[in-house]
Structure formats: structure tokens, C-alpha cells
Amino acid sequence: MVIPHFIGAFFIVELIITGSIIGVDGLSMDYYLMSCPFAETIVKNTVNRNLQSNPALAAGLLRMHFHDCFIEGCDASILIDSTKDNKAEKDSPANLSLRGYEVIDEAKEEIENQCPGVVSCADIIAMAARDAVLWAGGPLYDIPKGRKDGRRSKIEDTFNLPPPFFNSTQLIKMFGQHGFSVQEMVVLSGGHTLGTARCSSFKSRLRKFDATNDVDPTLDQNLAKAMSQTCNAGDDAEFPFDSSKNAFDNLYFNALQRKAGVLTSDQTLFTNPKTRGIVNAYAMNQAMFFFDFSQAMVKMGLLDVKEGDKGEVRENCRRIK
Ligand code: HEM
């Protein structure tokens, strides 16, 4: 049962659990209550401290959780460093701009000092993403804990991450393969209310490499100019997804209504009549966006979770035991 409350500006979603959680046995809200009671506090404090000095890390931590869960499930496979025998997920082109690894390391180190070998890196990523969303002004929601860390991280698995040039139909299909509805795909795309994209992710929209040589017609011409100027600084130059890149709000959806989506995969959500209504709803109603986002994040955080002996608790999040 899901009970929403309004408390001041915050929208709190409480998931009241009876028995097993959404079919994932072994996970629970109070998983570390006895074994590591300060785990959640340590993660929250570490996240808040880091975001205070670098607010851009909120976006990084949210994206890290998404990229972790979509490949091999939420098992911290994204954190594994490559070795001479294994090219890991984090070295894939799709992951090279991920940020926030040091925040997870810092939280893990402090937790290990208090309760060694208890709290998984996968849970730390999930908690950190949640805390980052709240820090940026987004919804407060609770998540089940008890994920185990995976033992596989291979660069070739990352072809399953959605590329920026996907259209709505392709996104619906890919998210559908992970069990998400069309509405859940759109609300999760709302994660782009935080952060930036690099020029390399959108430059193909600025000049079409065909006979027309035109700018993408679904992109606002003034925004295209600003994006082109950014690209003068090179492929790694960053452009914000919306006008408040460090604030979790619904301005991303408003931007799509004005043809101001940065990636093809953003603007397609408004161009395609199948998803346009959902974009309009979230653009109009931030509370609805927050509520649906919270629910979809809890669901995403349960993707192919490894429980019991199917995984491990790493000592160092960057190395399989
Ligand atoms: C719908 C399919 C999606 C596609 C095609 C996509 C693609 C991308 C791309 C290309 C970037 C910019 C990377 C760069 O240029 O460095 C990006 C950034 C980002 N993505 Fe997504 N993404 C998708 C869904 C999501 C979801 C579901 C979330 C989280 C719930 C998310 C969170 C983020 C965040 C927060 C950033 C900014 C990162 C930063 O500034 O460090 N994305 N995404």
C-alpha cells in the first residue's frame, strides 16, 4: 500500500510493507536496523556533504543508480574497476561521463569502519541516489535494502543502455523489456531534470548529416544556437537539460513542451503522441511527477536484485572479492 503525505514543500511517499516487498524476498526497509543502524545516516551525511561542495554530483549519483540497475540488475557492477583481464562496465563510452564514484567510496569506508562486511555497495548506490534527489529538492521516499553485490562487470553488457538518439518507440521497447510501462519510462526520463549532457551526445541534432544539412526540426532554433556555441568548446562541453540543472523540479517537462529537450530521446517524448499526454501531465503537475517518480525509482531499484548467496558484500566497492 502506498500512502502519500504532503508535509510542507516535501512530498513524502511511504511504502507500507506487508511480508515480502514487491515480490523480492529478503529485502526490507529496516534491513540494517540491527546489523548497521547508522548506515542510512552515514550515506545521507556523506551525500549531503559532497553535494554542498559540488551540486553537480546529485545528477551523477542518480544516473549512476540507473546505469547500475539497467545492466545486470542493481548490484553495483558499475563500480568495478577494470583489471588487466577484464574490461568493466565503467569503461564503456556510455559510462565515461558518470560522476560520483568517490562519494560511494567515502560512504562505504565509513560504514566499513562501523560494521565491516555488512552493507552492500548496491544498497549504498540506491540510498545515495535517493538522498541526492531529496537534496536537490525532489521527493522523499524510502527504499527496501538488502541487495547483494554482483560478481560480473563486463564492458560488453552496456549495449543495453539507451543511447541518446533513441526515439519514443525504441525507448518504450527497451524499458518494456525491463518491465516498465510507458508512463514509468516517461517519469524516469524526468531524471533529466538534473544535470547536463555533453556535446557529443547531442551534436548530431545541430546539423543533420544528410542532403538538407538542417538542424533537427523538433529542436527550438534559439536553443540550437546556444547548444552549437557550447559545442565550440569541444565534444566534452556540457549543456544543461533544463534551466535549473541542480534542482529537482518539473522544468524538464516544460522544456519538452517548448521544443527545448536536449537529447533526441528527450524531445521524442513530446513529439510522439503516445507519450505527449504524459509529458503534459507532469509539466502541469509537479506533485504528480514527484509521486510517480518515487514509485518508479523504488521499482527500478529492485531490478534483478541479487539476494542471499547470489551475490556478496564487497569490502571495496571497486573490486570483486
Ligand atoms: C530514457 C532513456 C535515457 C537516455 C537515452 C539517457 C541518456 C543520457 C545521456 C546521453 C546523458 C548525457 C551523458 C553525457 O553526455 O555525458 C544522460 C545524462 C543523465 N541521465 Fe540519462 N538517459 C536516459 C534515462 C535516464 C534515467 C531513467 C535517469 C535516472 C532516473 C537518467 C539520469 C540522468 C542524469 C541525472 C544525467 C545527468 C548526469 C550528469 O550531469 O552527471 N537518465 N542521460
Tab-separated table of C-alpha atoms and ligand atoms in Angstrom:
chain	number	residue	atom	x	y	z
A	1	MET	CA	0.000	0.000	0.000
A	2	VAL	CA	1.377	3.441	-0.856
A	3	ILE	CA	0.395	6.399	1.311
A	4	PRO	CA	1.274	9.872	0.114
A	5	HIS	CA	1.514	12.789	2.559
A	6	PHE	CA	2.138	16.431	1.967
A	7	ILE	CA	4.476	17.894	4.562
A	8	GLY	CA	5.439	21.445	3.766
A	9	ALA	CA	7.185	21.529	0.415
A	10	PHE	CA	8.106	17.874	0.652
A	11	PHE	CA	6.174	15.096	-0.849
A	12	ILE	CA	6.714	12.010	1.197
A	13	VAL	CA	5.951	8.580	-0.076
A	14	GLU	CA	5.797	5.834	2.474
A	15	LEU	CA	5.700	2.296	1.340
A	16	ILE	CA	3.998	0.213	3.951
A	17	ILE	CA	5.182	-3.301	3.505
A	18	THR	CA	3.473	-6.444	4.490
A	19	GLY	CA	5.511	-9.603	4.074
A	20	SER	CA	7.837	-9.624	1.092
A	21	ILE	CA	8.438	-6.470	-0.913
A	22	ILE	CA	7.048	-6.333	-4.422
A	23	GLY	CA	7.995	-9.967	-4.873
A	24	VAL	CA	11.613	-9.522	-3.782
A	25	ASP	CA	12.108	-11.674	-0.717
A	26	GLY	CA	14.937	-10.873	1.616
A	27	LEU	CA	14.800	-7.100	1.162
A	28	SER	CA	13.226	-4.785	3.703
A	29	MET	CA	13.058	-1.147	4.697
A	30	ASP	CA	14.776	-1.821	8.024
A	31	TYR	CA	17.277	-4.393	6.720
A	32	TYR	CA	20.237	-2.821	8.548
A	33	LEU	CA	18.334	-1.847	11.695
A	34	MET	CA	20.187	-4.310	13.918
A	35	SER	CA	23.330	-5.051	11.877
A	36	CYS	CA	24.328	-1.473	10.950
A	37	PRO	CA	21.861	1.024	12.394
A	38	PHE	CA	23.721	4.133	11.194
A	39	ALA	CA	24.219	3.007	7.595
A	40	GLU	CA	21.457	5.238	6.226
A	41	THR	CA	22.644	8.237	8.246
A	42	ILE	CA	26.228	7.783	7.085
A	43	VAL	CA	25.170	7.659	3.433
A	44	LYS	CA	22.929	10.697	3.829
A	45	ASN	CA	25.597	12.755	5.587
A	46	THR	CA	28.254	11.779	3.054
A	47	VAL	CA	25.985	12.663	0.139
A	48	ASN	CA	24.917	15.989	1.656
A	49	ARG	CA	28.494	16.959	2.483
A	50	ASN	CA	29.715	16.209	-1.044
A	51	LEU	CA	26.778	17.887	-2.778
A	52	GLN	CA	27.287	21.010	-0.732
A	53	SER	CA	30.714	21.443	-2.281
A	54	ASN	CA	29.747	20.046	-5.707
A	55	PRO	CA	25.993	20.163	-6.501
A	56	ALA	CA	26.568	18.557	-9.923
A	57	LEU	CA	27.165	15.250	-8.151
A	58	ALA	CA	23.426	14.932	-7.441
A	59	ALA	CA	22.882	14.242	-11.143
A	60	GLY	CA	25.863	11.896	-11.193
A	61	LEU	CA	24.568	9.760	-8.338
A	62	LEU	CA	21.080	9.496	-9.825
A	63	ARG	CA	22.445	8.477	-13.218
A	64	MET	CA	24.846	6.001	-11.599
A	65	HIS	CA	21.924	4.146	-9.988
A	66	PHE	CA	20.095	3.978	-13.331
A	67	HIS	CA	23.159	2.691	-15.176
A	68	ASP	CA	23.820	0.174	-12.417
A	69	CYS	CA	20.279	-1.229	-12.408
A	70	PHE	CA	19.847	-1.484	-16.178
A	71	ILE	CA	22.941	-3.647	-16.582
A	72	GLU	CA	22.959	-6.935	-14.666
A	73	GLY	CA	20.482	-5.504	-12.129
A	74	CYS	CA	21.140	-3.215	-9.152
A	75	ASP	CA	24.283	-4.962	-7.994
A	76	ALA	CA	26.986	-2.258	-8.027
A	77	SER	CA	28.540	-3.785	-11.160
A	78	ILE	CA	29.002	-0.185	-12.329
A	79	LEU	CA	31.582	0.439	-9.570
A	80	ILE	CA	34.017	-2.324	-10.517
A	81	ASP	CA	37.366	-1.126	-11.841
A	82	SER	CA	38.776	-2.778	-14.952
A	83	THR	CA	41.705	-5.160	-14.483
A	84	LYS	CA	44.211	-6.488	-16.992
A	85	ASP	CA	41.909	-9.474	-17.598
A	86	ASN	CA	38.569	-7.694	-17.541
A	87	LYS	CA	37.221	-4.516	-19.129
A	88	ALA	CA	34.476	-3.388	-16.764
A	89	GLU	CA	31.186	-1.551	-17.392
A	90	LYS	CA	32.532	1.792	-16.209
A	91	ASP	CA	34.952	1.932	-19.161
A	92	SER	CA	32.180	1.770	-21.731
A	93	PRO	CA	31.691	5.023	-23.718
A	94	ALA	CA	28.158	5.195	-22.254
A	95	ASN	CA	29.624	5.405	-18.752
A	96	LEU	CA	32.718	7.556	-19.208
A	97	SER	CA	30.979	10.725	-18.014
A	98	LEU	CA	29.468	9.129	-14.898
A	99	ARG	CA	30.401	11.019	-11.745
A	100	GLY	CA	30.163	10.446	-8.020
A	101	TYR	CA	32.264	7.289	-7.539
A	102	GLU	CA	34.270	8.931	-4.770
A	103	VAL	CA	31.060	9.705	-2.829
A	104	ILE	CA	30.202	5.992	-2.764
A	105	ASP	CA	33.803	5.136	-1.734
A	106	GLU	CA	33.649	7.629	1.104
A	107	ALA	CA	30.327	6.323	2.456
A	108	LYS	CA	31.489	2.724	2.129
A	109	GLU	CA	34.727	3.401	4.025
A	110	GLU	CA	32.899	4.992	6.927
A	111	ILE	CA	30.316	2.203	7.013
A	112	GLU	CA	33.027	-0.476	6.911
A	113	ASN	CA	34.667	1.149	9.933
A	114	GLN	CA	31.425	0.772	11.894
A	115	CYS	CA	30.093	-2.545	10.630
A	116	PRO	CA	32.533	-4.435	8.402
A	117	GLY	CA	31.170	-6.709	5.685
A	118	VAL	CA	27.512	-5.891	6.239
A	119	VAL	CA	26.274	-3.146	3.898
A	120	SER	CA	26.428	-3.805	0.156
A	121	CYS	CA	27.718	-1.283	-2.373
A	122	ALA	CA	24.496	-1.823	-4.344
A	123	ASP	CA	22.452	-0.567	-1.381
A	124	ILE	CA	24.803	2.387	-0.940
A	125	ILE	CA	24.259	3.460	-4.580
A	126	ALA	CA	20.475	3.144	-4.199
A	127	MET	CA	20.466	5.150	-0.956
A	128	ALA	CA	22.826	7.772	-2.375
A	129	ALA	CA	20.631	8.303	-5.463
A	130	ARG	CA	17.596	8.705	-3.261
A	131	ASP	CA	19.385	11.142	-0.947
A	132	ALA	CA	20.692	13.126	-3.927
A	133	VAL	CA	17.163	13.540	-5.298
A	134	LEU	CA	15.962	14.843	-1.944
A	135	TRP	CA	18.967	17.131	-1.558
A	136	ALA	CA	18.157	18.689	-4.932
A	137	GLY	CA	14.584	19.452	-3.820
A	138	GLY	CA	12.919	16.283	-5.097
A	139	PRO	CA	10.641	13.821	-3.311
A	140	LEU	CA	11.484	11.953	-0.128
A	141	TYR	CA	10.904	8.232	-0.416
A	142	ASP	CA	12.011	5.106	1.361
A	143	ILE	CA	13.598	2.130	-0.371
A	144	PRO	CA	13.972	-1.513	0.572
A	145	LYS	CA	17.528	-2.605	1.363
A	146	GLY	CA	19.295	-5.971	1.293
A	147	ARG	CA	20.703	-6.066	-2.261
A	148	LYS	CA	23.909	-8.025	-2.676
A	149	ASP	CA	26.853	-7.007	-4.863
A	150	GLY	CA	27.336	-8.821	-8.156
A	151	ARG	CA	30.455	-10.628	-9.335
A	152	ARG	CA	30.268	-9.677	-13.015
A	153	SER	CA	31.058	-6.357	-14.695
A	154	LYS	CA	31.743	-6.526	-18.419
A	155	ILE	CA	32.002	-3.652	-20.861
A	156	GLU	CA	30.071	-5.605	-23.494
A	157	ASP	CA	26.950	-5.743	-21.282
A	158	THR	CA	26.488	-1.986	-21.538
A	159	PHE	CA	24.988	-2.136	-25.049
A	160	ASN	CA	21.741	-2.419	-23.073
A	161	LEU	CA	21.857	1.240	-22.028
A	162	PRO	CA	19.586	3.512	-24.073
A	163	PRO	CA	21.513	5.777	-26.472
A	164	PRO	CA	20.624	9.488	-26.794
A	165	PHE	CA	19.367	9.094	-30.377
A	166	PHE	CA	16.572	6.627	-29.473
A	167	ASN	CA	13.014	7.622	-30.372
A	168	SER	CA	9.971	7.096	-28.197
A	169	THR	CA	9.089	3.731	-29.746
A	170	GLN	CA	12.600	2.393	-29.143
A	171	LEU	CA	12.583	3.707	-25.567
A	172	ILE	CA	9.187	2.128	-24.876
A	173	LYS	CA	10.542	-1.195	-26.139
A	174	MET	CA	13.790	-1.087	-24.148
A	175	PHE	CA	12.136	-0.011	-20.888
A	176	GLY	CA	9.364	-2.541	-21.534
A	177	GLN	CA	11.996	-5.277	-21.610
A	178	HIS	CA	12.827	-4.307	-18.027
A	179	GLY	CA	9.151	-4.440	-17.042
A	180	PHE	CA	8.403	-0.708	-17.183
A	181	SER	CA	5.199	0.783	-18.564
A	182	VAL	CA	5.189	3.713	-20.989
A	183	GLN	CA	4.294	6.063	-18.128
A	184	GLU	CA	7.154	4.715	-15.996
A	185	MET	CA	9.600	5.227	-18.866
A	186	VAL	CA	8.496	8.849	-19.215
A	187	VAL	CA	8.609	9.577	-15.495
A	188	LEU	CA	12.074	8.035	-15.154
A	189	SER	CA	13.274	10.156	-18.080
A	190	GLY	CA	12.332	13.011	-15.767
A	191	GLY	CA	15.655	12.210	-14.066
A	192	HIS	CA	16.980	14.611	-16.698
A	193	THR	CA	15.634	17.420	-14.550
A	194	LEU	CA	19.146	17.150	-13.070
A	195	GLY	CA	22.460	17.543	-14.809
A	196	THR	CA	23.949	18.102	-18.207
A	197	ALA	CA	24.707	16.368	-21.480
A	198	ARG	CA	27.983	16.642	-23.339
A	199	CYS	CA	28.115	17.975	-26.857
A	200	SER	CA	28.963	14.517	-28.195
A	201	SER	CA	25.523	13.336	-27.023
A	202	PHE	CA	23.516	15.928	-28.986
A	203	LYS	CA	25.687	17.430	-31.740
A	204	SER	CA	24.068	15.255	-34.413
A	205	ARG	CA	20.870	17.271	-33.858
A	206	LEU	CA	22.571	20.560	-34.641
A	207	ARG	CA	23.419	19.759	-38.232
A	208	LYS	CA	21.922	16.821	-39.984
A	209	PHE	CA	24.441	14.818	-41.942
A	210	ASP	CA	22.216	14.474	-44.970
A	211	ALA	CA	21.390	16.470	-48.097
A	212	THR	CA	19.353	19.042	-46.125
A	213	ASN	CA	22.146	19.898	-43.671
A	214	ASP	CA	19.332	21.191	-41.414
A	215	VAL	CA	19.014	21.465	-37.681
A	216	ASP	CA	16.655	18.873	-36.157
A	217	PRO	CA	13.168	20.354	-36.786
A	218	THR	CA	11.963	19.217	-33.357
A	219	LEU	CA	14.614	21.428	-31.701
A	220	ASP	CA	13.982	25.094	-30.918
A	221	GLN	CA	16.225	27.196	-33.184
A	222	ASN	CA	17.452	29.524	-30.432
A	223	LEU	CA	18.326	26.618	-28.214
A	224	ALA	CA	20.110	25.002	-31.152
A	225	LYS	CA	22.252	28.143	-31.441
A	226	ALA	CA	23.138	28.074	-27.752
A	227	MET	CA	23.937	24.370	-27.968
A	228	SER	CA	26.157	24.994	-31.023
A	229	GLN	CA	28.046	27.660	-29.121
A	230	THR	CA	28.646	25.179	-26.324
A	231	CYS	CA	29.982	22.698	-28.851
A	232	ASN	CA	32.590	25.218	-29.995
A	233	ALA	CA	34.416	24.249	-26.808
A	234	GLY	CA	34.605	20.623	-27.900
A	235	ASP	CA	32.837	17.282	-27.532
A	236	ASP	CA	33.057	17.244	-23.742
A	237	ALA	CA	31.472	20.688	-23.258
A	238	GLU	CA	28.310	20.408	-21.169
A	239	PHE	CA	24.830	21.789	-21.765
A	240	PRO	CA	22.107	21.684	-19.046
A	241	PHE	CA	18.978	19.589	-19.611
A	242	ASP	CA	16.818	22.413	-18.268
A	243	SER	CA	17.214	25.876	-16.778
A	244	SER	CA	17.708	24.506	-13.241
A	245	LYS	CA	20.293	21.752	-13.621
A	246	ASN	CA	20.894	21.282	-9.884
A	247	ALA	CA	17.242	21.474	-8.830
A	248	PHE	CA	14.910	18.518	-8.988
A	249	ASP	CA	11.682	20.004	-10.393
A	250	ASN	CA	9.380	19.549	-13.390
A	251	LEU	CA	11.022	22.164	-15.633
A	252	TYR	CA	12.412	19.357	-17.796
A	253	PHE	CA	8.862	18.534	-18.905
A	254	ASN	CA	8.084	22.231	-19.515
A	255	ALA	CA	11.199	22.398	-21.686
A	256	LEU	CA	9.956	19.499	-23.833
A	257	GLN	CA	6.726	21.429	-24.480
A	258	ARG	CA	8.861	24.297	-25.894
A	259	LYS	CA	10.973	22.037	-28.154
A	260	ALA	CA	13.814	22.588	-25.701
A	261	GLY	CA	14.663	18.951	-24.989
A	262	VAL	CA	18.437	18.493	-25.283
A	263	LEU	CA	18.640	14.899	-26.497
A	264	THR	CA	16.619	13.266	-29.267
A	265	SER	CA	15.463	10.800	-26.585
A	266	ASP	CA	14.126	13.725	-24.530
A	267	GLN	CA	12.271	15.620	-27.241
A	268	THR	CA	10.773	12.454	-28.734
A	269	LEU	CA	8.674	12.070	-25.574
A	270	PHE	CA	6.750	15.189	-26.606
A	271	THR	CA	6.862	14.664	-30.370
A	272	ASN	CA	5.288	11.215	-30.140
A	273	PRO	CA	1.526	11.380	-29.436
A	274	LYS	CA	1.830	8.151	-27.409
A	275	THR	CA	3.865	9.894	-24.716
A	276	ARG	CA	2.952	13.582	-25.182
A	277	GLY	CA	-0.027	13.428	-22.804
A	278	ILE	CA	2.173	12.089	-20.019
A	279	VAL	CA	4.720	14.877	-20.565
A	280	ASN	CA	1.927	17.465	-20.428
A	281	ALA	CA	0.587	15.986	-17.191
A	282	TYR	CA	3.978	16.165	-15.449
A	283	ALA	CA	4.631	19.653	-16.854
A	284	MET	CA	1.396	20.800	-15.251
A	285	ASN	CA	1.554	18.890	-12.004
A	286	GLN	CA	4.887	18.634	-10.185
A	287	ALA	CA	3.367	16.736	-7.239
A	288	MET	CA	2.202	14.020	-9.615
A	289	PHE	CA	5.684	13.859	-11.153
A	290	PHE	CA	7.269	13.532	-7.706
A	291	PHE	CA	4.859	10.817	-6.622
A	292	ASP	CA	5.167	8.730	-9.790
A	293	PHE	CA	8.948	9.230	-9.904
A	294	SER	CA	9.294	7.900	-6.359
A	295	GLN	CA	7.318	4.786	-7.183
A	296	ALA	CA	9.230	4.169	-10.410
A	297	MET	CA	12.571	4.622	-8.622
A	298	VAL	CA	11.621	2.044	-5.985
A	299	LYS	CA	10.728	-0.328	-8.826
A	300	MET	CA	13.932	0.421	-10.737
A	301	GLY	CA	15.914	-0.210	-7.554
A	302	LEU	CA	14.559	-3.756	-7.455
A	303	LEU	CA	15.651	-4.750	-10.969
A	304	ASP	CA	17.280	-8.190	-10.923
A	305	VAL	CA	18.360	-7.761	-7.340
A	306	LYS	CA	20.759	-10.422	-6.115
A	307	GLU	CA	19.765	-11.800	-2.754
A	308	GLY	CA	21.366	-14.224	-0.344
A	309	ASP	CA	24.258	-16.216	-1.795
A	310	LYS	CA	23.628	-14.986	-5.366
A	311	GLY	CA	25.888	-12.070	-4.522
A	312	GLU	CA	28.358	-10.803	-1.939
A	313	VAL	CA	29.115	-7.769	0.189
A	314	ARG	CA	32.310	-6.262	-1.194
A	315	GLU	CA	34.905	-4.751	1.131
A	316	ASN	CA	35.980	-2.277	-1.520
A	317	CYS	CA	33.238	-1.263	-3.946
A	318	ARG	CA	35.711	-1.188	-6.837
A	319	ARG	CA	36.812	-4.821	-6.510
A	320	ILE	CA	35.026	-8.155	-6.620
A	321	LYS	CA	36.060	-10.151	-3.539
B	1	HEM	C1	15.235	7.300	-21.358
B	1	HEM	C2	16.426	6.921	-21.753
B	1	HEM	C3	17.672	7.662	-21.391
B	1	HEM	C4	18.642	8.047	-22.243
B	1	HEM	C5	18.680	7.821	-23.744
B	1	HEM	C6	19.624	8.746	-21.466
B	1	HEM	C7	20.788	9.282	-21.971
B	1	HEM	C8	21.588	10.167	-21.301
B	1	HEM	C9	22.701	10.869	-21.879
B	1	HEM	C10	23.217	10.687	-23.290
B	1	HEM	C11	23.200	11.686	-20.923
B	1	HEM	C12	24.351	12.652	-21.078
B	1	HEM	C13	25.657	11.935	-20.973
B	1	HEM	C14	26.789	12.808	-21.417
B	1	HEM	O1	26.664	13.441	-22.454
B	1	HEM	O2	27.796	12.835	-20.717
B	1	HEM	C15	22.420	11.493	-19.738
B	1	HEM	C16	22.623	12.165	-18.554
B	1	HEM	C17	21.881	11.941	-17.424
B	1	HEM	N1	20.935	10.959	-17.236
B	1	HEM	FE1	20.073	9.895	-18.703
B	1	HEM	N2	19.236	8.774	-20.155
B	1	HEM	C18	18.047	8.107	-20.055
B	1	HEM	C19	17.338	7.857	-18.907
B	1	HEM	C20	17.725	8.274	-17.652
B	1	HEM	C21	17.109	7.855	-16.424
B	1	HEM	C22	15.992	6.811	-16.323
B	1	HEM	C23	17.738	8.522	-15.420
B	1	HEM	C24	17.504	8.453	-13.935
B	1	HEM	C25	16.353	8.129	-13.389
B	1	HEM	C26	18.736	9.369	-16.035
B	1	HEM	C27	19.538	10.250	-15.360
B	1	HEM	C28	20.469	11.062	-15.964
B	1	HEM	C29	21.114	12.171	-15.301
B	1	HEM	C30	20.829	12.639	-13.893
B	1	HEM	C31	22.013	12.717	-16.216
B	1	HEM	C32	22.961	13.884	-15.979
B	1	HEM	C33	24.269	13.347	-15.450
B	1	HEM	C34	25.272	14.391	-15.038
B	1	HEM	O3	25.059	15.588	-15.235
B	1	HEM	O4	26.298	13.967	-14.484
B	1	HEM	N3	18.727	9.159	-17.372
B	1	HEM	N4	21.450	10.554	-19.991
